[in-house]
Short mmCIF file of C-alpha atoms and ligand atoms in Angstrom, two decimals:
data_model
loop_
_atom_site.label_atom_id
_atom_site.label_comp_id
_atom_site.label_asym_id
_atom_site.label_seq_id
_atom_site.Cartn_x
_atom_site.Cartn_y
_atom_site.Cartn_z
CA MET A 697 129.94 207.05 153.66
CA HIS A 698 132.65 206.00 151.71
CA PRO A 699 135.27 204.66 153.64
CA VAL A 700 138.29 206.92 152.13
CA ILE A 701 136.31 209.93 153.69
CA LEU A 702 135.41 208.26 157.24
CA ALA A 703 139.13 207.68 157.81
CA GLY A 704 140.21 210.77 156.56
CA LEU A 705 138.19 213.05 159.19
CA VAL A 706 139.08 210.87 162.04
CA ALA A 707 142.45 213.20 162.11
CA PRO A 708 140.87 216.34 161.80
CA ALA A 709 138.04 215.11 164.09
CA GLY A 710 140.73 214.27 166.62
CA VAL A 711 142.75 217.46 166.65
CA LEU A 712 139.28 219.69 167.37
CA ALA A 713 138.77 217.74 170.51
CA PHE A 714 141.92 218.00 171.04
CA ALA A 715 141.34 221.75 171.11
CA GLY A 716 138.17 221.45 172.76
CA LEU A 717 139.76 219.99 175.35
CA VAL A 718 142.13 222.50 175.91
CA TRP A 719 140.37 225.39 175.41
CA PHE A 720 138.23 224.42 178.51
CA ALA A 721 140.87 223.63 180.07
CA PHE A 722 143.43 227.00 179.51
CA GLY A 723 141.38 228.46 177.71
CA ALA A 724 140.83 229.89 173.84
CA PRO A 725 144.42 231.19 172.66
CA TRP A 726 145.86 228.10 173.66
CA ALA A 727 143.03 226.52 172.09
CA ILE A 728 143.60 228.43 168.60
CA GLY A 729 147.74 227.02 169.04
CA ALA A 730 146.27 223.23 169.61
CA LEU A 731 144.00 223.86 166.69
CA ALA A 732 147.27 225.11 164.08
CA ILE A 733 149.25 222.59 165.19
CA GLY A 734 147.29 219.36 164.35
CA GLY A 735 146.27 220.92 161.13
CA GLY A 736 149.94 221.87 159.88
CA GLY A 737 150.32 218.70 160.95
CA ILE A 738 147.73 216.49 159.29
CA VAL A 739 148.23 219.29 155.75
CA ALA A 740 151.91 217.92 156.46
CA SER A 741 150.97 214.24 156.30
CA HIS A 742 148.93 214.24 153.04
CA LEU A 743 151.84 216.46 151.27
CA ARG A 744 154.47 213.58 152.39
CA HIS A 745 151.76 210.91 150.80
CA LEU A 746 151.49 213.08 148.15
CA VAL A 747 155.28 213.15 147.95
CA LEU A 748 155.57 209.50 147.57
CA LEU A 749 152.60 209.10 145.34
CA GLN A 750 154.77 210.89 142.93
CA ARG A 751 157.57 209.32 143.73
CA TRP A 752 156.72 205.70 143.25
CA ALA A 753 154.90 206.96 139.97
CA GLU A 754 158.56 208.15 137.99
CA SER A 755 159.94 205.55 139.76
CA ALA A 756 161.05 201.92 137.94
CA LEU A 757 158.04 199.51 137.33
CA GLU A 758 159.67 197.31 139.58
CA THR A 759 159.45 199.24 142.61
CA PRO A 760 156.61 198.69 145.05
CA VAL A 761 153.93 200.54 146.22
CA PRO A 762 155.15 202.77 149.35
CA GLU A 763 153.60 202.38 152.25
CA GLY A 764 150.01 204.80 153.65
CA ARG A 765 149.32 206.01 157.00
CA GLY A 766 145.79 206.91 158.11
CA SER A 767 143.13 207.54 155.23
CA TRP A 768 146.01 207.29 152.53
CA ARG A 769 146.43 203.67 154.00
CA ILE A 770 143.35 202.65 151.48
CA GLY A 771 144.02 204.24 149.04
CA PHE A 772 147.27 203.43 148.79
CA SER A 773 146.46 199.08 149.32
CA ALA A 774 144.52 199.50 146.51
CA LEU A 775 147.06 200.50 144.82
CA HIS A 776 149.66 197.93 145.52
CA ARG A 777 146.65 195.19 144.79
CA ARG A 778 146.04 197.01 141.90
CA VAL A 779 150.25 196.40 140.82
CA ARG A 780 150.39 192.82 142.14
CA LEU A 781 146.90 191.74 140.04
CA ARG A 782 148.66 193.60 136.86
CA THR A 783 152.31 192.19 137.45
CA ALA A 784 150.42 187.97 137.79
CA TYR A 785 148.47 189.03 134.24
CA GLN A 786 151.89 190.33 132.42
CA ARG A 787 153.87 187.00 134.13
CA ASP A 788 151.41 185.33 132.35
CA LEU A 789 150.81 186.49 129.19
CA ALA A 790 154.55 186.78 129.11
CA HIS A 791 154.20 182.62 129.51
CA THR A 792 151.86 182.72 126.88
CA ILE A 793 154.10 184.28 124.26
CA GLU A 794 156.97 181.97 125.46
CA ARG A 795 155.08 179.03 125.03
CA PHE A 796 154.09 180.40 121.60
CA GLN A 797 157.34 180.96 120.61
CA SER A 798 158.24 177.96 121.58
CA ALA A 799 155.92 175.88 119.80
CA ALA A 800 156.29 178.21 116.69
CA GLU A 801 159.88 176.49 116.95
CA ALA A 802 159.27 172.97 117.00
CA ILE A 803 156.72 173.26 113.83
CA PRO A 804 159.06 171.93 111.30
CA ASP A 805 158.05 174.48 108.82
CA GLY A 806 159.85 178.78 108.91
CA MET A 807 157.49 181.20 109.71
CA VAL A 808 158.33 184.61 108.97
CA VAL A 809 155.85 187.71 110.80
CA LEU A 810 155.66 189.77 107.80
CA ASP A 811 154.10 193.99 108.35
CA ALA A 812 151.44 195.34 106.11
CA ALA A 813 155.08 196.81 104.40
CA ASN A 814 156.43 193.28 104.56
CA ARG A 815 158.77 194.38 106.88
CA ILE A 816 160.11 191.68 109.28
CA ARG A 817 158.76 191.16 112.56
CA TRP A 818 159.71 188.00 113.94
CA ALA A 819 160.36 184.45 112.34
CA ASN A 820 161.37 181.24 114.32
CA ALA A 821 164.67 179.91 114.36
CA ARG A 822 163.45 177.00 110.84
CA ALA A 823 162.94 180.03 108.84
CA LEU A 824 166.16 182.03 109.58
CA ALA A 825 168.04 179.04 108.11
CA HIS A 826 165.49 178.40 105.22
CA LEU A 827 165.85 181.84 104.33
CA GLY A 828 169.10 183.28 105.37
CA LEU A 829 168.17 185.19 108.16
CA ASP A 830 169.32 186.78 111.18
CA LEU A 831 166.90 187.98 113.09
CA ALA A 832 168.67 190.39 115.45
CA ARG A 833 170.52 192.49 112.19
CA ASP A 834 167.45 191.94 109.84
CA ALA A 835 164.08 192.02 111.99
CA GLY A 836 162.69 195.66 110.84
CA ARG A 837 163.85 195.06 107.11
CA PRO A 838 162.12 195.06 104.34
CA LEU A 839 162.06 190.66 103.48
CA LEU A 840 162.70 191.23 99.90
CA ASN A 841 165.15 193.12 100.29
CA LEU A 842 167.03 190.81 101.46
CA VAL A 843 165.45 187.49 99.57
CA ARG A 844 166.04 188.16 96.27
CA GLN A 845 165.00 185.36 94.87
CA PRO A 846 162.60 186.60 91.18
CA GLU A 847 159.98 184.17 92.14
CA VAL A 848 160.06 185.77 95.13
CA VAL A 849 159.60 189.07 94.76
CA ARG A 850 156.73 188.37 91.95
CA TYR A 851 154.91 185.99 94.35
CA LEU A 852 155.17 188.66 97.44
CA GLU A 853 154.67 191.32 95.17
CA ALA A 854 151.73 189.67 93.21
CA GLY A 855 149.35 189.32 96.26
CA ASP A 856 147.68 186.43 95.25
CA TYR A 857 148.80 183.64 98.06
CA ASN A 858 146.22 180.87 97.16
CA ASP A 859 148.81 178.38 96.23
CA ALA A 860 152.16 178.23 97.40
CA VAL A 861 156.27 178.73 94.76
CA ALA A 862 159.05 176.46 94.98
CA VAL A 863 161.80 178.14 95.01
CA ASP A 864 166.06 177.02 95.60
CA SER A 865 166.91 178.35 98.48
CA GLN A 866 170.13 181.10 98.39
CA ARG A 867 171.52 179.54 101.36
CA ALA A 868 171.93 175.51 100.44
CA PRO A 869 172.59 174.57 97.31
CA GLY A 870 170.16 171.94 96.07
CA VAL A 871 167.54 172.88 99.17
CA ALA A 872 164.31 173.22 97.25
CA LEU A 873 161.93 175.08 99.55
CA SER A 874 158.46 175.63 98.90
CA ILE A 875 157.14 179.71 100.23
CA GLN A 876 153.34 180.28 101.14
CA VAL A 877 152.31 183.66 102.49
CA VAL A 878 148.79 183.55 104.40
CA PRO A 879 147.89 187.02 105.51
CA PHE A 880 146.28 187.82 109.13
CA GLY A 881 145.03 190.88 110.92
CA MET A 882 145.49 194.15 110.28
CA ASP A 883 147.33 193.67 106.59
CA GLU A 884 149.94 191.39 108.35
CA LYS A 885 151.21 188.41 106.95
CA LEU A 886 152.66 184.92 107.99
CA LEU A 887 155.52 183.65 105.61
CA ILE A 888 155.39 180.27 105.64
CA SER A 889 158.47 177.89 104.42
CA ARG A 890 158.82 174.73 103.84
CA ASP A 891 161.10 172.25 102.77
CA ILE A 892 160.44 170.02 99.71
CA THR A 893 163.42 168.58 98.60
CA ARG A 894 162.60 165.17 99.84
CA LEU A 895 158.97 165.43 97.92
CA GLU A 896 161.10 167.22 94.83
CA SER A 897 163.55 164.26 94.66
CA VAL A 898 160.38 161.06 95.08
CA ALA A 899 158.28 163.00 92.45
CA ARG A 900 161.26 163.45 89.57
CA MET A 901 161.90 160.23 90.73
CA ARG A 902 158.01 159.07 90.10
CA ARG A 903 158.40 160.82 86.94
CA ASP A 904 161.85 159.14 85.87
CA PHE A 905 160.06 156.16 86.01
CA ILE A 906 157.13 156.39 84.67
CA ALA A 907 159.54 157.45 81.44
CA ASN A 908 161.55 155.04 81.92
CA VAL A 909 159.16 152.18 82.24
CA SER A 910 156.84 153.76 79.48
CA HIS A 911 161.00 153.61 77.41
CA GLU A 912 161.31 149.84 78.07
CA LEU A 913 157.45 149.09 76.76
CA LYS A 914 157.78 151.78 73.61
CA THR A 915 160.89 149.62 71.96
CA PRO A 916 159.69 145.96 72.01
CA LEU A 917 156.06 146.95 71.13
CA THR A 918 157.16 149.30 68.42
CA VAL A 919 159.03 146.03 67.04
CA VAL A 920 155.79 143.43 68.12
CA SER A 921 153.49 146.56 65.76
CA GLY A 922 155.81 146.76 62.98
CA PHE A 923 156.14 142.81 62.57
CA LEU A 924 152.85 142.43 62.47
CA GLU A 925 152.05 145.23 60.00
CA THR A 926 154.66 143.46 57.69
CA LEU A 927 152.91 139.68 57.80
CA GLN A 928 148.96 141.89 57.73
CA GLU A 929 150.26 143.72 54.17
CA LEU A 930 152.89 140.83 52.81
CA GLU A 931 152.56 137.62 51.18
CA LEU A 932 156.09 136.19 53.01
CA GLU A 933 158.02 133.03 52.31
CA PRO A 934 157.81 130.62 55.37
CA ARG A 935 160.90 130.79 56.77
CA GLN A 936 160.54 134.26 57.17
CA ARG A 937 157.39 133.91 58.47
CA ALA A 938 158.60 132.03 60.99
CA ARG A 939 161.60 134.57 61.92
CA TYR A 940 159.39 137.13 62.72
CA LEU A 941 157.71 135.29 64.40
CA GLN A 942 160.11 134.05 66.61
CA LEU A 943 161.23 137.89 67.66
CA MET A 944 157.74 138.74 67.93
CA SER A 945 157.59 136.29 70.84
CA ASP A 946 161.43 137.55 72.04
CA GLN A 947 160.13 141.04 71.98
CA ALA A 948 156.92 139.27 74.16
CA ARG A 949 158.48 137.79 76.36
CA SER A 950 160.97 140.75 77.19
CA MET A 951 157.66 143.15 77.68
CA GLU A 952 156.69 139.70 80.34
CA ARG A 953 160.39 139.93 81.77
CA LEU A 954 159.90 143.86 82.52
CA VAL A 955 156.43 143.54 83.78
CA ASN A 956 157.09 140.66 85.52
CA ASP A 957 159.55 142.35 87.43
CA LEU A 958 157.81 145.49 87.85
CA LEU A 959 154.66 143.59 89.66
CA THR A 960 158.11 141.68 92.28
CA LEU A 961 158.90 145.17 92.96
CA SER A 962 156.01 146.71 93.64
CA ALA A 963 155.33 143.96 96.08
CA LEU A 964 158.50 143.97 97.54
CA GLU A 965 157.87 148.16 97.92
CA SER A 966 154.38 148.16 99.52
CA GLU A 967 156.06 146.27 102.66
CA GLN A 968 158.97 147.07 104.75
CA ASP A 969 158.88 142.93 105.96
CA PRO A 970 159.74 139.30 103.91
CA SER A 971 156.27 138.21 103.02
CA VAL A 972 157.48 134.77 105.10
CA GLU A 973 159.99 134.42 108.68
CA ALA A 974 161.02 131.11 108.11
CA PRO A 975 164.11 129.24 108.78
CA PHE A 976 164.80 127.31 105.58
CA ALA A 977 168.04 125.79 105.33
CA VAL A 978 171.27 127.19 103.11
CA ALA A 979 172.94 124.36 101.44
CA PRO A 980 169.64 123.12 99.00
CA LEU A 981 169.58 126.67 97.79
CA LEU A 982 173.18 127.05 97.36
CA LEU A 983 173.15 123.06 95.38
CA GLU A 984 169.24 125.24 93.63
CA LEU A 985 171.51 127.77 91.80
CA SER A 986 174.13 126.38 91.21
CA ALA A 987 171.84 123.84 88.50
CA GLU A 988 170.17 127.15 87.32
CA ALA A 989 173.62 128.35 87.10
CA LYS A 990 174.41 125.74 85.05
CA ALA A 991 171.24 125.83 83.33
CA LEU A 992 171.70 129.42 82.27
CA ALA A 993 175.18 128.85 81.32
CA ASP A 994 175.00 126.52 78.92
CA GLY A 995 178.61 125.19 78.89
CA GLN A 996 179.98 128.28 78.61
CA HIS A 997 181.06 129.24 81.39
CA GLU A 998 182.27 127.34 84.56
CA ILE A 999 180.30 126.97 87.77
CA ALA A 1000 182.01 126.61 91.36
CA LEU A 1001 180.00 126.29 94.52
CA ASP A 1002 181.75 126.09 97.40
CA PRO A 1003 178.76 125.76 100.51
CA GLY A 1004 180.62 126.13 103.66
CA ASP A 1005 179.42 125.24 106.99
CA PRO A 1006 175.78 124.50 107.10
CA ALA A 1007 173.23 127.14 108.39
CA THR A 1008 170.07 127.54 108.27
CA VAL A 1009 168.73 131.69 107.69
CA THR A 1010 164.95 132.34 108.57
CA GLY A 1011 163.39 134.87 105.84
CA SER A 1012 161.39 134.12 103.25
CA ARG A 1013 163.15 131.19 101.19
CA ASP A 1014 161.78 132.63 98.03
CA GLU A 1015 162.73 136.15 98.00
CA LEU A 1016 166.51 135.66 98.61
CA ALA A 1017 166.73 132.81 96.91
CA SER A 1018 164.99 135.46 93.60
CA ALA A 1019 167.37 137.89 95.32
CA PHE A 1020 170.67 135.65 94.75
CA GLY A 1021 169.04 134.22 91.34
CA ASN A 1022 169.65 137.87 90.44
CA LEU A 1023 173.24 137.64 91.13
CA VAL A 1024 173.89 134.23 89.50
CA SER A 1025 172.43 135.25 86.39
CA ASN A 1026 173.97 138.93 86.49
CA ALA A 1027 177.46 137.01 86.62
CA ILE A 1028 176.40 134.77 83.78
CA ARG A 1029 175.25 137.28 81.21
CA TYR A 1030 178.03 139.73 82.33
CA THR A 1031 180.62 136.86 81.60
CA PRO A 1032 181.70 136.21 78.28
CA ALA A 1033 182.19 132.57 76.62
CA GLY A 1034 184.80 130.48 78.76
CA GLY A 1035 184.89 132.98 81.93
CA ALA A 1036 184.54 130.74 85.83
CA ILE A 1037 181.20 132.00 87.79
CA SER A 1038 182.03 130.69 91.28
CA LEU A 1039 179.24 130.52 94.27
CA SER A 1040 179.84 130.56 97.66
CA TRP A 1041 178.61 130.36 101.05
CA ARG A 1042 180.41 131.34 105.13
CA ALA A 1043 180.60 132.93 108.01
CA ALA A 1044 181.92 136.16 108.78
CA GLU A 1045 183.47 137.02 112.30
CA ASN A 1046 180.48 138.57 113.72
CA GLY A 1047 178.51 135.50 112.53
CA ASP A 1048 176.72 136.64 109.46
CA GLY A 1049 175.87 134.93 106.29
CA LEU A 1050 178.38 136.17 103.81
CA PHE A 1051 177.12 134.63 100.09
CA SER A 1052 179.35 135.81 97.04
CA VAL A 1053 179.16 135.45 93.50
CA ALA A 1054 182.71 136.19 92.04
CA ASP A 1055 182.54 136.28 88.05
CA THR A 1056 185.39 136.95 85.29
CA GLY A 1057 183.44 138.91 83.23
CA ILE A 1058 183.51 142.49 82.25
CA GLY A 1059 183.90 143.83 85.40
CA ILE A 1060 181.86 147.71 86.55
CA ALA A 1061 183.97 150.67 86.31
CA ALA A 1062 183.79 152.11 90.62
CA GLU A 1063 181.92 155.12 89.57
CA HIS A 1064 178.65 152.89 88.79
CA ILE A 1065 179.30 150.81 91.64
CA PRO A 1066 177.17 152.81 93.89
CA ARG A 1067 174.27 153.26 91.26
CA LEU A 1068 174.12 149.91 89.96
CA THR A 1069 170.48 149.33 92.42
CA GLU A 1070 169.48 152.16 90.89
CA ARG A 1071 165.96 151.22 88.42
CA PHE A 1072 166.94 150.87 85.03
CA TYR A 1073 170.45 151.42 85.86
CA ARG A 1074 172.58 150.02 83.77
CA VAL A 1075 176.49 150.10 82.99
CA ASP A 1076 175.85 148.53 79.42
CA ARG A 1077 172.84 148.97 78.30
CA SER A 1078 173.20 147.08 75.08
CA ARG A 1079 174.88 143.75 76.72
CA SER A 1080 171.84 144.51 79.18
CA ARG A 1081 169.33 144.18 76.46
CA ALA A 1082 170.72 141.63 74.25
CA THR A 1083 171.01 139.39 77.41
CA GLY A 1084 167.33 139.83 78.11
CA GLY A 1085 168.14 142.38 80.67
CA THR A 1086 165.41 144.33 82.27
CA GLY A 1087 167.71 146.88 84.74
CA LEU A 1088 165.73 145.49 87.52
CA GLY A 1089 167.36 142.82 88.90
CA LEU A 1090 169.78 144.63 91.08
CA ALA A 1091 167.36 147.14 92.86
CA ILE A 1092 164.76 143.92 93.16
CA VAL A 1093 167.66 142.46 95.00
CA LYS A 1094 169.05 146.03 97.31
CA HIS A 1095 164.73 145.43 98.79
CA VAL A 1096 164.46 141.66 99.18
CA LEU A 1097 168.11 142.00 101.90
CA LEU A 1098 166.09 145.50 102.66
CA ARG A 1099 163.80 143.38 104.16
CA HIS A 1100 165.68 141.13 105.22
CA GLN A 1101 168.55 143.60 107.21
CA ALA A 1102 171.08 142.19 104.82
CA VAL A 1103 173.41 144.73 102.77
CA LEU A 1104 175.66 143.65 99.50
CA ALA A 1105 178.74 144.99 98.30
CA VAL A 1106 180.05 144.42 95.02
CA LYS A 1107 184.00 144.54 94.64
CA SER A 1108 185.17 144.58 90.83
CA THR A 1109 187.62 145.30 88.39
CA PRO A 1110 186.63 146.40 84.86
CA GLY A 1111 187.81 143.49 82.63
CA GLU A 1112 188.70 141.72 85.18
CA GLY A 1113 185.00 140.35 87.16
CA SER A 1114 182.99 141.31 89.28
CA THR A 1115 182.02 140.00 93.42
CA PHE A 1116 178.76 140.67 94.96
CA THR A 1117 178.68 139.78 98.09
CA VAL A 1118 174.99 139.59 100.11
CA ARG A 1119 175.65 139.33 103.91
CA ILE A 1120 172.80 137.90 105.94
CA PRO A 1121 172.85 139.33 109.80
CA ALA A 1122 173.96 136.69 112.26
CA ARG A 1123 171.03 137.06 114.16
CA ARG A 1124 169.35 135.44 110.82
CA VAL A 1125 171.53 133.13 111.22
CA ALA A 1126 171.70 129.25 112.43
CA TRP A 1127 175.64 128.16 112.14
CA ARG A 1128 175.20 124.23 112.32
CA ALA A 1129 178.98 123.35 112.49
CA SER A 1130 178.86 119.14 113.31
CA GLU A 1131 176.15 118.66 110.22
CA PRO A 1132 177.87 117.62 107.21
CA VAL A 1133 176.30 119.74 103.70
CA ALA A 1134 175.30 116.87 102.42
CA ALA A 1135 172.92 115.94 104.89
CA ALA A 1136 171.92 120.05 104.37
CA ALA A 1137 171.27 118.52 100.89
CA ALA A 1138 169.43 116.21 101.37
CA ASP A 1139 166.30 118.99 101.77
CA ALA A 1140 166.52 120.10 98.30
CA PRO A 1141 163.81 119.37 96.34
CA PRO A 1142 164.06 117.02 93.28
CA ALA A 1143 164.55 118.97 90.78
CA ALA A 1144 168.00 120.94 92.22
CA ALA A 1145 169.00 117.39 93.43
CA THR A 1146 169.37 116.35 89.65
CA SER A 1147 169.83 119.03 87.54
CA SER A 1148 173.81 119.35 88.55
P1 ADP B 1288 169.73 144.25 83.84
O1 ADP B 1288 168.83 143.83 83.66
O2 ADP B 1288 170.62 145.74 82.97
O3 ADP B 1288 171.11 142.99 84.32
P2 ADP B 1288 170.18 144.14 87.06
O4 ADP B 1288 169.81 146.05 87.64
O5 ADP B 1288 170.35 143.58 87.24
O6 ADP B 1288 170.08 145.33 85.27
O7 ADP B 1288 171.88 145.15 87.47
C1 ADP B 1288 172.22 146.84 86.51
C2 ADP B 1288 173.76 146.84 86.19
O8 ADP B 1288 174.72 146.69 86.69
C3 ADP B 1288 173.31 145.86 84.55
O9 ADP B 1288 172.93 146.39 84.12
C4 ADP B 1288 175.05 145.87 84.27
O10 ADP B 1288 175.89 146.84 83.22
C5 ADP B 1288 175.14 145.45 85.54
N1 ADP B 1288 175.74 144.50 86.21
C6 ADP B 1288 175.12 143.85 86.51
N2 ADP B 1288 176.29 142.65 87.88
C7 ADP B 1288 177.56 142.38 86.75
C8 ADP B 1288 178.22 142.01 86.79
N3 ADP B 1288 178.06 140.45 87.18
N4 ADP B 1288 179.06 141.89 86.10
C9 ADP B 1288 178.95 142.95 85.78
N5 ADP B 1288 178.13 143.81 85.63
C10 ADP B 1288 177.27 144.36 86.21
#
C-alpha cells in the first residue's frame, strides 16, 4: 500500500478504535459522539493543510514550503525537496549565465544578439561602445533604428552574411569597424563588431609603401630604358655616348642604393633585438664617422668632432655606425657648401650617452619633424634625390635605435640648421672617465685613423 494511504488511515483507525472503546464503556450514543468529534478533527486537519498549501502556492517564490502533519507530512516534505532541487538548479543556471556573460564581456569583439526582426536582445559592453548603444535604453529596439550607416543597413537587409562589411564608426571618428552577422537558433542573429583601425592602417601603409617603392624605381628605370633605346637607335658621338652611359650608371646606382636600403630596413624590421650585443668603444667609431664626413664633404664643409668622455656602448656596432652615418650624411647633404657640421658625444646627467650631429644647413620646419622617420617622407624631394637620398635613411635610423631602446631628438630652425641627437640608455653605456680619448681611439681600424 502507498505510504501516504497508510499514513492517511492512521487517524481514522485511531478514531474508530477510540469510538469502539467508548461504546464498550459508555454505550452507543457516547460512541457516536466520539466518532463525530474524531471525524470532524480529521476533516478540519485536512482543510487546514489545504489552506496552507493554497497560501504557499500564492506566496512569493522564496517562501518556504509549510510543515505538514500526519499524512500531509510526506507530501509536504516531497514538495520541499523538489523546491530545494529547483532552487539549486536555478542557482546553477544563473551562475552559468553570469559566467557566459562575463566571458562574452571579456571577448575583444563586440557582440549583439538580435531576434528575427533585428531587435536588440542583448549586447556586450564592447558592442555598446562600438555602435553607440545603451542596453538599458535600446534593448528591444530594432538595431537599424539606431545604427543607420547605409553599409550596415544594406548588409543586414541583403541577408548574405558570408563576408563581413567594413564601416567607419558612427561614434568615434577615425575608428574603422568590421561588422559580421552569424545566424543561429530560430532566426536569431549574432552581430559581431571588430575594431579594425590598426589592420586598416597597416593595409594602407603597405599599399602606400608598394606605391612608393614602385614610384621610386620607376623614375630611374624610365631614364635608363630611354637612354638604352637612344643608344641602340642612334649613332652617337663618343662624348655624348659616354655622357649617356654616365647618366645611366648614376640611375643604376640610385636604384642599387634604394634596394640596399630596403633590404636593410626589412632585415631591421624582421627582428626586435640588435643583431649583436657586444661592447664597443665609442671613440674609434666617432673618428671613423668624422673621416667619412670629411670624405663626403669633399672640402666643402667644416667638420668638427667633440669626442667627449670615453665610453663603451653595448649593442651592434655595425647597426649604430650605419644609423650615425646616416645622420652625418644627411647633415652634409642638407647643408650648403661653406657650412659647418659638428659631431659630439657626451654623457647626459642620468648617464645616458648622447651622440649629436649639428649642422648649419637648410633646417626643417617644425611641422615636418614628427614625420621625418616615416619611410619615403622627404621635406625637400628634389634636394633629397639630387643628393642621392632614398627617403629611407631616417627610417633605418629609427629602427636601429628602437632595437637599442635609444631615441632620436631633432631640433631645427629653417634657414639656420638642425641638430639630430641620439640618446642611448645608460644601461648600454659604460663611462670610462679616467681613460684618455686617444687610448680608445687607438682601437680604430687603420682606414678610419688615417683618412681623418
Ligand atoms: P633622404 O634620403 O631623403 O635624405 P631621410 O630619411 O634620411 O631621407 O631624411 C628624410 C628627410 O628629412 C629628408 O628628405 C630631408 O628633407 C629631411 N632631413 C633629414 N636630415 C636633415 C638635415 N640634417 N637637415 C635638413 N633636412 C633634413
